[in-house]
mmCIF file of C-alpha atoms in Angstrom:
data_model
loop_
_atom_site.group_PDB
_atom_site.id
_atom_site.type_symbol
_atom_site.label_atom_id
_atom_site.label_comp_id
_atom_site.label_asym_id
_atom_site.label_seq_id
_atom_site.Cartn_x
_atom_site.Cartn_y
_atom_site.Cartn_z
ATOM 1 C CA MET K 1 -89.201 82.300 -23.972
ATOM 2 C CA PRO K 2 -86.619 81.284 -21.695
ATOM 3 C CA LYS K 3 -86.383 77.783 -20.924
ATOM 4 C CA TYR K 4 -85.673 76.286 -17.220
ATOM 5 C CA LEU K 5 -85.238 72.977 -15.442
ATOM 6 C CA ASP K 6 -86.349 72.692 -11.830
ATOM 7 C CA LEU K 7 -84.370 70.657 -9.321
ATOM 8 C CA PHE K 8 -86.024 69.608 -6.217
ATOM 9 C CA ALA K 9 -89.104 71.045 -7.015
ATOM 10 C CA GLY K 10 -91.614 70.468 -4.197
ATOM 11 C CA ALA K 11 -95.105 71.178 -5.194
ATOM 12 C CA GLY K 12 -93.831 73.918 -7.419
ATOM 13 C CA GLY K 13 -94.153 77.283 -5.629
ATOM 14 C CA LEU K 14 -90.815 78.543 -7.033
ATOM 15 C CA SER K 15 -91.892 77.271 -10.337
ATOM 16 C CA GLU K 16 -95.366 78.820 -10.188
ATOM 17 C CA GLY K 17 -93.169 82.367 -9.864
ATOM 18 C CA PHE K 18 -91.357 81.758 -12.847
ATOM 19 C CA ILE K 19 -94.127 80.675 -15.195
ATOM 20 C CA ARG K 20 -96.021 83.645 -14.027
ATOM 21 C CA ALA K 21 -92.811 85.812 -15.072
ATOM 22 C CA GLY K 22 -92.866 84.243 -18.763
ATOM 23 C CA PHE K 23 -90.277 81.386 -18.178
ATOM 24 C CA GLU K 24 -91.094 78.053 -19.951
ATOM 25 C CA PRO K 25 -90.335 74.766 -17.763
ATOM 26 C CA ILE K 26 -89.068 71.878 -19.631
ATOM 27 C CA ALA K 27 -88.726 69.515 -16.564
ATOM 28 C CA HIS K 28 -89.423 69.237 -12.925
ATOM 29 C CA VAL K 29 -87.261 66.889 -10.800
ATOM 30 C CA GLU K 30 -89.035 66.008 -7.131
ATOM 31 C CA MET K 31 -88.351 62.901 -4.958
ATOM 32 C CA ASP K 32 -91.916 62.972 -3.186
ATOM 33 C CA VAL K 33 -94.490 61.133 -4.841
ATOM 34 C CA ALA K 34 -97.427 63.268 -3.522
ATOM 35 C CA ALA K 35 -95.613 66.512 -4.542
ATOM 36 C CA SER K 36 -94.705 65.135 -7.580
ATOM 37 C CA TYR K 37 -98.391 64.639 -8.398
ATOM 38 C CA SER K 38 -99.182 68.082 -7.368
ATOM 39 C CA LEU K 39 -96.441 69.454 -10.002
ATOM 40 C CA LYS K 40 -98.270 67.168 -12.720
ATOM 41 C CA THR K 41 -101.541 68.428 -12.058
ATOM 42 C CA ARG K 42 -100.399 72.268 -12.142
ATOM 43 C CA MET K 43 -98.673 71.401 -15.304
ATOM 44 C CA ALA K 44 -101.857 70.197 -16.576
ATOM 45 C CA TYR K 45 -103.741 73.079 -15.287
ATOM 46 C CA HIS K 46 -101.580 75.290 -17.422
ATOM 47 C CA TRP K 47 -101.747 73.087 -20.607
ATOM 48 C CA LEU K 48 -105.594 73.437 -20.147
ATOM 49 C CA LYS K 49 -105.574 77.209 -19.613
ATOM 50 C CA ARG K 50 -103.480 77.860 -22.616
ATOM 51 C CA ASN K 51 -105.981 75.670 -24.559
ATOM 52 C CA ASN K 52 -108.847 77.160 -23.357
ATOM 53 C CA LYS K 53 -109.934 73.632 -21.650
ATOM 54 C CA LEU K 54 -110.294 74.409 -17.861
ATOM 55 C CA ASN K 55 -113.584 72.890 -17.771
ATOM 56 C CA ILE K 56 -111.964 69.750 -17.503
ATOM 57 C CA TYR K 57 -109.624 70.797 -14.487
ATOM 58 C CA THR K 58 -113.089 72.315 -12.807
ATOM 59 C CA GLN K 59 -114.340 68.369 -13.285
ATOM 60 C CA TYR K 60 -111.490 67.201 -11.811
ATOM 61 C CA LEU K 61 -111.541 69.281 -8.630
ATOM 62 C CA ASN K 62 -115.752 68.832 -8.372
ATOM 63 C CA GLY K 63 -114.709 65.009 -8.322
ATOM 64 C CA GLU K 64 -116.768 64.362 -11.650
ATOM 65 C CA ILE K 65 -113.520 62.618 -12.710
ATOM 66 C CA SER K 66 -110.692 60.753 -11.027
ATOM 67 C CA ARG K 67 -107.293 61.650 -11.495
ATOM 68 C CA GLU K 68 -106.155 58.950 -13.843
ATOM 69 C CA GLU K 69 -109.064 60.107 -16.048
ATOM 70 C CA PHE K 70 -108.364 63.666 -15.468
ATOM 71 C CA TYR K 71 -104.575 62.647 -16.577
ATOM 72 C CA GLU K 72 -105.869 60.928 -19.897
ATOM 73 C CA LYS K 73 -106.966 64.053 -21.109
ATOM 74 C CA ILE K 74 -103.535 65.781 -20.690
ATOM 75 C CA PRO K 75 -100.941 65.173 -23.617
ATOM 76 C CA LYS K 76 -98.318 62.629 -22.154
ATOM 77 C CA PRO K 77 -95.468 64.930 -22.797
ATOM 78 C CA ILE K 78 -96.849 67.359 -20.249
ATOM 79 C CA LEU K 79 -97.211 64.980 -17.304
ATOM 80 C CA ASN K 80 -93.866 63.143 -18.190
ATOM 81 C CA SER K 81 -92.094 66.336 -17.600
ATOM 82 C CA VAL K 82 -92.341 66.018 -14.076
ATOM 83 C CA LEU K 83 -89.451 63.430 -12.848
ATOM 84 C CA ASN K 84 -90.314 61.472 -9.713
ATOM 85 C CA TYR K 85 -86.668 61.017 -8.783
ATOM 86 C CA GLU K 86 -84.448 61.278 -5.651
ATOM 87 C CA ILE K 87 -81.218 62.914 -7.281
ATOM 88 C CA SER K 88 -78.428 60.618 -6.380
ATOM 89 C CA GLU K 89 -74.966 59.693 -8.334
ATOM 90 C CA GLU K 90 -77.093 56.612 -8.964
ATOM 91 C CA THR K 91 -79.966 58.227 -10.761
ATOM 92 C CA LEU K 92 -78.008 61.278 -12.666
ATOM 93 C CA PRO K 93 -77.896 59.025 -15.829
ATOM 94 C CA ALA K 94 -81.324 58.415 -15.746
ATOM 95 C CA ILE K 95 -82.594 61.536 -15.211
ATOM 96 C CA PHE K 96 -80.205 63.107 -17.844
ATOM 97 C CA SER K 97 -81.418 61.183 -20.376
ATOM 98 C CA GLU K 98 -85.003 61.994 -19.752
ATOM 99 C CA ILE K 99 -84.179 65.851 -19.863
ATOM 100 C CA ASP K 100 -81.956 65.377 -22.827
ATOM 101 C CA ALA K 101 -84.955 63.570 -24.502
ATOM 102 C CA MET K 102 -87.303 66.720 -23.508
ATOM 103 C CA LEU K 103 -84.868 69.257 -24.562
ATOM 104 C CA ASN K 104 -84.257 67.423 -28.213
ATOM 105 C CA GLY K 105 -81.515 69.715 -28.868
ATOM 106 C CA LYS K 106 -82.435 72.827 -27.482
ATOM 107 C CA HIS K 107 -80.396 74.828 -25.038
ATOM 108 C CA LEU K 108 -81.546 75.280 -21.237
ATOM 109 C CA ASP K 109 -81.296 78.865 -20.303
ATOM 110 C CA LEU K 110 -81.927 78.555 -16.420
ATOM 111 C CA ILE K 111 -81.837 75.975 -13.939
ATOM 112 C CA VAL K 112 -83.942 76.887 -10.351
ATOM 113 C CA GLY K 113 -84.024 75.264 -7.164
ATOM 114 C CA GLY K 114 -82.667 74.487 -3.840
ATOM 115 C CA PRO K 115 -81.841 71.546 -2.206
ATOM 116 C CA PRO K 116 -83.754 70.242 1.110
ATOM 117 C CA CYS K 117 -83.018 72.630 3.755
ATOM 118 C CA GLN K 118 -83.687 70.788 6.824
ATOM 119 C CA ALA K 119 -79.955 69.956 7.176
ATOM 120 C CA TYR K 120 -78.931 73.553 7.315
ATOM 121 C CA SER K 121 -82.089 74.982 9.331
ATOM 122 C CA LEU K 122 -80.906 76.918 12.533
ATOM 123 C CA ALA K 123 -83.566 75.290 14.253
ATOM 124 C CA GLY K 124 -82.622 71.698 13.452
ATOM 125 C CA ARG K 125 -78.919 72.602 14.505
ATOM 126 C CA SER K 126 -79.586 74.511 17.584
ATOM 127 C CA ARG K 127 -81.015 71.011 18.803
ATOM 128 C CA SER K 128 -77.760 69.124 17.577
ATOM 129 C CA GLU K 129 -74.711 71.598 16.685
ATOM 130 C CA SER K 130 -73.431 68.045 14.841
ATOM 131 C CA LYS K 131 -76.647 67.081 13.262
ATOM 132 C CA MET K 132 -75.542 68.642 9.564
ATOM 133 C CA ILE K 133 -72.278 67.304 9.716
ATOM 134 C CA GLY K 134 -72.466 63.666 7.756
ATOM 135 C CA ASP K 135 -76.070 64.669 6.314
ATOM 136 C CA LYS K 136 -75.863 63.632 2.984
ATOM 137 C CA ARG K 137 -78.878 66.385 2.382
ATOM 138 C CA SER K 138 -76.518 69.041 3.155
ATOM 139 C CA TYR K 139 -73.907 67.981 -0.015
ATOM 140 C CA LEU K 140 -76.702 68.054 -2.634
ATOM 141 C CA TYR K 141 -75.132 70.972 -3.887
ATOM 142 C CA LYS K 142 -72.667 68.914 -5.385
ATOM 143 C CA LEU K 143 -75.303 67.100 -7.656
ATOM 144 C CA TYR K 144 -77.057 70.265 -8.302
ATOM 145 C CA ALA K 145 -73.529 71.335 -9.941
ATOM 146 C CA GLU K 146 -73.607 68.044 -11.975
ATOM 147 C CA PHE K 147 -76.621 69.634 -14.062
ATOM 148 C CA LEU K 148 -74.636 72.927 -14.566
ATOM 149 C CA ARG K 149 -71.686 71.241 -16.034
ATOM 150 C CA ARG K 150 -74.147 69.027 -18.148
ATOM 151 C CA TYR K 151 -76.256 71.939 -19.281
ATOM 152 C CA GLU K 152 -74.121 75.106 -19.327
ATOM 153 C CA PRO K 153 -77.483 77.280 -18.672
ATOM 154 C CA GLU K 154 -76.409 81.239 -18.833
ATOM 155 C CA TYR K 155 -77.843 81.545 -15.228
ATOM 156 C CA PHE K 156 -79.110 79.469 -11.958
ATOM 157 C CA VAL K 157 -81.165 80.303 -9.206
ATOM 158 C CA PHE K 158 -80.325 78.717 -5.898
ATOM 159 C CA GLU K 159 -82.701 79.270 -3.047
ATOM 160 C CA ASN K 160 -82.268 77.697 0.599
ATOM 161 C CA VAL K 161 -82.620 78.823 4.258
ATOM 162 C CA VAL K 162 -80.187 81.760 6.010
ATOM 163 C CA GLY K 163 -78.677 78.721 8.425
ATOM 164 C CA LEU K 164 -76.992 77.871 5.182
ATOM 165 C CA LEU K 165 -74.436 81.120 5.593
ATOM 166 C CA SER K 166 -73.203 79.732 8.994
ATOM 167 C CA ALA K 167 -73.579 75.858 8.440
ATOM 168 C CA LYS K 168 -69.692 74.260 8.698
ATOM 169 C CA ASP K 169 -68.451 71.369 6.801
ATOM 170 C CA GLU K 170 -66.792 68.381 8.873
ATOM 171 C CA ASP K 171 -63.239 70.587 8.621
ATOM 172 C CA GLY K 172 -64.674 73.824 10.296
ATOM 173 C CA THR K 173 -64.916 75.524 7.035
ATOM 174 C CA LEU K 174 -67.943 77.379 5.988
ATOM 175 C CA HIS K 175 -70.436 75.082 3.621
ATOM 176 C CA PHE K 176 -71.759 78.321 1.893
ATOM 177 C CA GLU K 177 -68.169 79.067 0.526
ATOM 178 C CA ASN K 178 -67.246 75.657 -0.473
ATOM 179 C CA MET K 179 -70.446 75.705 -2.279
ATOM 180 C CA ARG K 180 -69.579 78.952 -4.105
ATOM 181 C CA LYS K 181 -66.225 77.596 -4.867
ATOM 182 C CA LEU K 182 -67.570 74.225 -6.699
ATOM 183 C CA PHE K 183 -69.926 76.556 -8.726
ATOM 184 C CA LYS K 184 -66.706 78.874 -9.564
ATOM 185 C CA ASP K 185 -64.734 75.753 -10.559
ATOM 186 C CA TYR K 186 -67.765 74.495 -12.719
ATOM 187 C CA GLY K 187 -67.437 77.916 -14.610
ATOM 188 C CA TYR K 188 -70.219 80.147 -12.483
ATOM 189 C CA SER K 189 -69.768 83.558 -11.068
ATOM 190 C CA THR K 190 -72.024 83.800 -7.868
ATOM 191 C CA GLU K 191 -73.761 86.660 -6.109
ATOM 192 C CA PHE K 192 -76.624 86.431 -3.117
ATOM 193 C CA ARG K 193 -79.042 88.292 -1.018
ATOM 194 C CA THR K 194 -80.663 87.281 1.954
ATOM 195 C CA LEU K 195 -84.620 88.357 0.751
ATOM 196 C CA ASN K 196 -87.522 88.441 3.009
ATOM 197 C CA ALA K 197 -91.004 87.217 1.524
ATOM 198 C CA SER K 198 -92.545 90.002 3.325
ATOM 199 C CA ASP K 199 -90.778 92.577 1.158
ATOM 200 C CA TYR K 200 -92.313 90.991 -2.096
ATOM 201 C CA GLY K 201 -95.989 90.972 -1.825
ATOM 202 C CA VAL K 202 -96.149 88.037 0.838
ATOM 203 C CA LEU K 203 -98.079 88.588 4.248
ATOM 204 C CA GLN K 204 -95.294 86.338 5.632
ATOM 205 C CA ASN K 205 -92.172 86.867 7.583
ATOM 206 C CA ARG K 206 -90.086 84.521 5.626
ATOM 207 C CA LYS K 207 -86.143 85.004 5.332
ATOM 208 C CA ARG K 208 -84.426 82.957 2.727
ATOM 209 C CA ILE K 209 -80.957 83.092 0.740
ATOM 210 C CA ILE K 210 -81.244 83.462 -2.971
ATOM 211 C CA LEU K 211 -78.053 82.621 -4.689
ATOM 212 C CA ILE K 212 -77.628 83.780 -8.476
ATOM 213 C CA GLY K 213 -75.018 82.252 -10.713
ATOM 214 C CA LYS K 214 -74.075 83.413 -14.048
ATOM 215 C CA ARG K 215 -71.608 81.364 -16.500
ATOM 216 C CA GLY K 216 -68.445 83.256 -16.620
ATOM 217 C CA GLY K 217 -66.484 85.702 -14.413
ATOM 218 C CA HIS K 218 -68.657 88.731 -14.043
ATOM 219 C CA GLU K 219 -69.570 90.868 -11.082
ATOM 220 C CA GLY K 220 -72.522 92.997 -10.033
ATOM 221 C CA PHE K 221 -75.029 90.959 -12.206
ATOM 222 C CA TYR K 222 -77.525 90.532 -9.432
ATOM 223 C CA PRO K 223 -80.605 91.859 -10.457
ATOM 224 C CA GLU K 224 -82.461 95.007 -8.760
ATOM 225 C CA ILE K 225 -85.528 93.092 -7.138
ATOM 226 C CA PRO K 226 -88.001 96.248 -6.264
ATOM 227 C CA ILE K 227 -89.474 96.009 -2.801
ATOM 228 C CA ILE K 228 -93.038 95.979 -2.647
ATOM 229 C CA GLU K 229 -94.674 98.228 -0.264
ATOM 230 C CA ASN K 230 -97.200 96.511 1.935
ATOM 231 C CA LYS K 231 -100.185 98.370 2.871
ATOM 232 C CA HIS K 232 -102.232 95.265 4.131
ATOM 233 C CA LYS K 233 -102.649 93.058 7.138
ATOM 234 C CA ALA K 234 -102.588 89.274 7.601
ATOM 235 C CA GLY K 235 -106.233 89.170 8.232
ATOM 236 C CA GLU K 236 -107.254 89.942 4.572
ATOM 237 C CA LEU K 237 -106.015 86.519 3.493
ATOM 238 C CA PHE K 238 -108.706 84.746 5.408
ATOM 239 C CA CYS K 239 -111.801 87.356 5.178
ATOM 240 C CA ASP K 240 -113.636 85.870 2.326
ATOM 241 C CA LEU K 241 -113.240 82.117 3.441
ATOM 242 C CA PRO K 242 -116.569 80.559 5.035
ATOM 243 C CA ALA K 243 -116.456 80.429 8.689
ATOM 244 C CA ILE K 244 -115.673 76.778 10.062
ATOM 245 C CA LYS K 245 -114.991 75.344 13.264
ATOM 246 C CA ALA K 246 -112.681 72.448 14.029
ATOM 247 C CA GLY K 247 -112.983 69.395 12.097
ATOM 248 C CA GLU K 248 -115.385 71.011 9.821
ATOM 249 C CA GLY K 249 -114.761 72.117 6.219
ATOM 250 C CA VAL K 250 -114.276 70.088 3.234
ATOM 251 C CA ILE K 251 -111.421 69.192 0.553
ATOM 252 C CA THR K 252 -113.866 69.761 -2.270
ATOM 253 C CA PRO K 253 -114.321 73.410 -3.807
ATOM 254 C CA VAL K 254 -116.801 75.436 -1.824
ATOM 255 C CA PRO K 255 -117.466 79.368 -3.045
ATOM 256 C CA THR K 256 -115.831 82.145 -1.422
ATOM 257 C CA LYS K 257 -117.649 85.162 0.076
ATOM 258 C CA PRO K 258 -117.757 88.242 -1.653
ATOM 259 C CA TYR K 259 -114.781 90.074 -1.516
ATOM 260 C CA SER K 260 -114.049 93.878 -2.128
ATOM 261 C CA GLY K 261 -110.361 94.202 -1.042
ATOM 262 C CA LYS K 262 -107.052 94.192 -3.344
ATOM 263 C CA TYR K 263 -104.607 92.155 -2.014
ATOM 264 C CA LEU K 264 -105.920 88.586 -2.903
ATOM 265 C CA TYR K 265 -106.292 89.851 -6.850
ATOM 266 C CA LYS K 266 -102.779 91.699 -6.619
ATOM 267 C CA SER K 267 -100.872 88.754 -5.121
ATOM 268 C CA GLY K 268 -102.697 86.434 -7.860
ATOM 269 C CA ILE K 269 -104.245 84.244 -4.907
ATOM 270 C CA LYS K 270 -107.877 85.123 -6.183
ATOM 271 C CA GLU K 271 -109.066 85.408 -9.799
ATOM 272 C CA TYR K 272 -112.464 86.626 -9.580
ATOM 273 C CA ASP K 273 -115.114 87.119 -6.843
ATOM 274 C CA LEU K 274 -116.838 84.086 -4.997
ATOM 275 C CA GLU K 275 -114.123 81.684 -6.763
ATOM 276 C CA PRO K 276 -114.287 78.420 -5.051
ATOM 277 C CA VAL K 277 -111.443 77.313 -3.061
ATOM 278 C CA THR K 278 -110.377 73.823 -2.162
ATOM 279 C CA PHE K 279 -108.465 72.303 1.055
ATOM 280 C CA HIS K 280 -110.533 74.512 3.375
ATOM 281 C CA GLN K 281 -110.916 71.640 5.893
ATOM 282 C CA ALA K 282 -109.834 72.013 9.182
ATOM 283 C CA ARG K 283 -108.247 69.376 11.321
ATOM 284 C CA PRO K 284 -109.833 68.204 14.577
ATOM 285 C CA HIS K 285 -108.566 69.350 18.216
ATOM 286 C CA THR K 286 -109.041 67.908 21.503
ATOM 287 C CA GLU K 287 -110.985 70.114 24.036
ATOM 288 C CA GLN K 288 -107.652 71.049 25.562
ATOM 289 C CA ASP K 289 -106.154 72.304 22.699
ATOM 290 C CA LEU K 290 -109.076 74.345 21.967
ATOM 291 C CA GLU K 291 -109.009 75.708 25.525
ATOM 292 C CA ILE K 292 -105.525 77.051 24.905
ATOM 293 C CA TYR K 293 -106.299 78.270 21.431
ATOM 294 C CA ARG K 294 -109.144 80.419 23.267
ATOM 295 C CA ILE K 295 -106.556 81.602 25.778
ATOM 296 C CA VAL K 296 -104.023 82.492 23.082
ATOM 297 C CA VAL K 297 -106.343 84.589 20.941
ATOM 298 C CA GLU K 298 -107.952 86.124 23.852
ATOM 299 C CA THR K 299 -104.722 87.283 25.191
ATOM 300 C CA TRP K 300 -103.805 88.647 21.725
ATOM 301 C CA ASN K 301 -107.049 90.231 21.263
ATOM 302 C CA LYS K 302 -106.887 92.263 24.825
ATOM 303 C CA LYS K 303 -103.318 92.891 25.364
ATOM 304 C CA LYS K 304 -101.358 92.153 22.324
ATOM 305 C CA GLU K 305 -99.400 90.044 23.615
ATOM 306 C CA ARG K 306 -97.991 86.281 22.722
ATOM 307 C CA ILE K 307 -98.640 83.719 25.524
ATOM 308 C CA ALA K 308 -95.444 81.627 26.695
ATOM 309 C CA TYR K 309 -96.520 77.891 27.333
ATOM 310 C CA THR K 310 -95.404 78.388 31.038
ATOM 311 C CA ASP K 311 -98.056 81.110 31.557
ATOM 312 C CA LEU K 312 -100.822 78.719 30.445
ATOM 313 C CA PRO K 313 -102.815 76.919 33.599
ATOM 314 C CA GLU K 314 -101.073 74.273 35.081
ATOM 315 C CA ARG K 315 -103.859 71.751 34.288
ATOM 316 C CA LEU K 316 -103.388 72.587 30.532
ATOM 317 C CA ARG K 317 -99.184 71.804 30.801
ATOM 318 C CA THR K 318 -99.008 68.147 29.911
ATOM 319 C CA HIS K 319 -95.283 68.585 28.618
ATOM 320 C CA ASN K 320 -92.241 68.564 31.051
ATOM 321 C CA ASN K 321 -89.910 70.197 28.387
ATOM 322 C CA THR K 322 -91.203 73.420 28.906
ATOM 323 C CA LYS K 323 -88.151 75.141 27.107
ATOM 324 C CA CYS K 324 -89.097 73.381 23.991
ATOM 325 C CA PHE K 325 -92.584 73.956 24.118
ATOM 326 C CA LEU K 326 -92.148 77.759 25.247
ATOM 327 C CA ASP K 327 -93.177 79.313 21.930
ATOM 328 C CA ARG K 328 -95.282 76.474 20.892
ATOM 329 C CA PHE K 329 -99.063 77.912 20.761
ATOM 330 C CA LYS K 330 -99.404 81.157 18.553
ATOM 331 C CA VAL K 331 -101.803 82.878 16.649
ATOM 332 C CA VAL K 332 -101.565 84.068 13.392
ATOM 333 C CA ALA K 333 -102.516 87.785 14.128
ATOM 334 C CA GLY K 334 -104.887 89.282 11.484
ATOM 335 C CA ASN K 335 -104.086 93.079 12.758
ATOM 336 C CA LEU K 336 -100.163 92.495 11.865
ATOM 337 C CA PRO K 337 -98.874 93.165 8.139
ATOM 338 C CA TYR K 338 -97.381 89.662 8.102
ATOM 339 C CA THR K 339 -97.675 86.163 9.722
ATOM 340 C CA GLN K 340 -94.992 84.018 11.466
ATOM 341 C CA THR K 341 -93.158 81.266 9.025
ATOM 342 C CA VAL K 342 -95.245 78.591 7.846
ATOM 343 C CA VAL K 343 -92.893 75.667 7.962
ATOM 344 C CA ALA K 344 -93.718 71.805 6.838
ATOM 345 C CA HIS K 345 -94.014 70.858 10.771
ATOM 346 C CA ILE K 346 -97.828 72.374 10.148
ATOM 347 C CA CYS K 347 -98.671 68.910 8.791
ATOM 348 C CA ARG K 348 -98.001 67.538 12.352
ATOM 349 C CA ASP K 349 -100.258 69.858 14.516
ATOM 350 C CA GLY K 350 -101.398 73.341 14.113
ATOM 351 C CA HIS K 351 -100.450 75.002 17.378
ATOM 352 C CA TYR K 352 -98.307 77.484 15.844
ATOM 353 C CA TYR K 353 -100.735 78.614 13.326
ATOM 354 C CA ILE K 354 -103.967 79.444 15.378
ATOM 355 C CA HIS K 355 -106.821 80.992 13.510
ATOM 356 C CA PRO K 356 -107.233 84.767 14.924
ATOM 357 C CA ASP K 357 -110.858 84.546 14.870
ATOM 358 C CA ILE K 358 -112.073 83.397 17.991
ATOM 359 C CA LYS K 359 -115.648 82.059 16.927
ATOM 360 C CA GLN K 360 -114.061 79.724 14.574
ATOM 361 C CA ASN K 361 -111.208 78.516 17.321
ATOM 362 C CA ARG K 362 -108.870 76.111 15.417
ATOM 363 C CA SER K 363 -105.766 75.836 13.540
ATOM 364 C CA LEU K 364 -105.539 76.933 9.796
ATOM 365 C CA THR K 365 -106.665 75.111 6.921
ATOM 366 C CA PRO K 366 -104.219 73.994 4.182
ATOM 367 C CA ARG K 367 -106.199 76.636 2.016
ATOM 368 C CA GLU K 368 -105.352 79.334 4.496
ATOM 369 C CA ALA K 369 -101.612 78.236 4.507
ATOM 370 C CA ALA K 370 -101.413 78.335 0.745
ATOM 371 C CA ARG K 371 -102.717 81.814 0.712
ATOM 372 C CA ILE K 372 -99.837 83.011 3.190
ATOM 373 C CA GLN K 373 -97.494 81.288 1.090
ATOM 374 C CA THR K 374 -99.336 83.131 -2.153
ATOM 375 C CA PHE K 375 -100.447 79.711 -3.742
ATOM 376 C CA PRO K 376 -103.418 80.558 -6.069
ATOM 377 C CA ASP K 377 -106.643 79.346 -4.971
ATOM 378 C CA ASN K 378 -106.760 77.031 -7.820
ATOM 379 C CA TYR K 379 -103.734 75.417 -7.195
ATOM 380 C CA TYR K 380 -104.504 71.816 -5.935
ATOM 381 C CA PHE K 381 -102.446 69.744 -3.983
ATOM 382 C CA GLU K 382 -102.154 66.063 -4.404
ATOM 383 C CA SER K 383 -101.812 62.737 -2.605
ATOM 384 C CA VAL K 384 -100.029 59.628 -3.374
ATOM 385 C CA THR K 385 -103.043 57.586 -4.001
ATOM 386 C CA GLY K 386 -105.309 60.119 -5.500
ATOM 387 C CA LYS K 387 -107.433 60.488 -2.277
ATOM 388 C CA PRO K 388 -107.145 63.846 -0.909
ATOM 389 C CA SER K 389 -104.737 64.041 2.052
ATOM 390 C CA ARG K 390 -104.857 67.214 4.259
ATOM 391 C CA THR K 391 -101.454 66.366 5.919
ATOM 392 C CA LEU K 392 -99.604 65.747 2.887
ATOM 393 C CA ALA K 393 -100.966 69.355 1.388
ATOM 394 C CA TYR K 394 -99.908 70.907 4.583
ATOM 395 C CA LYS K 395 -96.573 69.437 4.377
ATOM 396 C CA GLN K 396 -96.023 70.385 0.556
ATOM 397 C CA ILE K 397 -97.277 73.934 1.617
ATOM 398 C CA GLY K 398 -94.804 74.385 4.246
ATOM 399 C CA ASN K 399 -92.022 73.148 2.488
ATOM 400 C CA ALA K 400 -92.701 75.586 -0.445
ATOM 401 C CA VAL K 401 -90.939 79.079 -1.863
ATOM 402 C CA PRO K 402 -93.925 81.742 -1.717
ATOM 403 C CA VAL K 403 -94.842 82.076 -5.006
ATOM 404 C CA CYS K 404 -94.882 86.080 -5.096
ATOM 405 C CA LEU K 405 -91.298 85.847 -3.891
ATOM 406 C CA ALA K 406 -90.328 83.483 -6.766
ATOM 407 C CA TYR K 407 -92.293 85.749 -9.242
ATOM 408 C CA SER K 408 -90.455 89.010 -7.961
ATOM 409 C CA VAL K 409 -86.967 87.139 -8.452
ATOM 410 C CA ALA K 410 -87.971 85.636 -11.851
ATOM 411 C CA LYS K 411 -89.354 89.199 -13.166
ATOM 412 C CA ALA K 412 -86.323 90.913 -12.097
ATOM 413 C CA LEU K 413 -84.271 88.498 -14.038
ATOM 414 C CA ARG K 414 -86.423 88.821 -17.124
ATOM 415 C CA ASN K 415 -85.781 92.622 -16.674
ATOM 416 C CA PHE K 416 -82.609 92.633 -15.999
ATOM 417 C CA TRP K 417 -80.687 90.158 -18.029
ATOM 418 C CA THR K 418 -81.080 89.267 -21.967
ATOM 419 C CA LEU K 419 -81.304 85.633 -22.168
#
């Protein structure tokens, strides 16, 4: 089984896809504390599943045992394979030391991961063209390259936003080309594609750069990643979830409704009918927001039109900067084959992710957002303290790589190359 290291791992969307494709994680490195706990819990889940002990996981989700008690039942090496570090020049020696111990002389076949993408995001740069210049996050690829130098994997997979292609360094040169040059200096040929998750089993419009590196001088090694024909509509993502209104629902497991569709099984989101889900809890909303939501959903249902902020009744427009808020309120249209891109901003408010059912009249729950990102329903999103946090769950989900996109890339790697 090919062994890999996941850098800037987040809550583990990329890793989940690689595990599903038959890769073995040696370690994950992630700076966010809550996301690190999510990774630990997921690694615990996989260990329990391999050892036919998933009843312990169920006890934990049901609140019968605390996180601390749950972790006591898991072998320490499993939990310790998640390294909660900010990757920097100062922390590299400590991170290398821990990974070396985990490898214990074994060779690493693959490194995956993508540094935080906010510095490259087109949305961020449109507000401030010079924002990326001097942002230390935009140079994290140099630290990524240090892992390539030390472990010399045969391949690496580098994921990021499409804004990376047009980002410029301080001297005006293209950041992406400078990055590829460094990887070449470190002994790696690189090829890349712009992939849309909607072509790979994800009901979401989400374009990402997937750069693949191969050790040595090579050409034409980017694997064929078959496009998956989509015959489904986004509404299927929510059809078996209990109907709830704003402020309703619970974090703890609740059974789903009977489901006779195919997508939720095909995508790996759902394992069996009536399978319980966690984090199906809606945030509360003000009366004003609820009124706006009703208008937005009604306009879509009747006219199939999106509504601009300036089209709202004047009494509902409370922001002077109408240009900034023009596209602020958006329904996740259940009758389209894909949704809008889920991003981390969903943790601040849900205005861009309004539920298509006007009777429920609310923004999406974390579980609904997780389904858009193709996380399995049994995936649990942790907090810092152990007390569940809806906000931190939204943030982790929005920052993630969709699991089915990761799986498509990982499966193509396994099929195309001999590791």
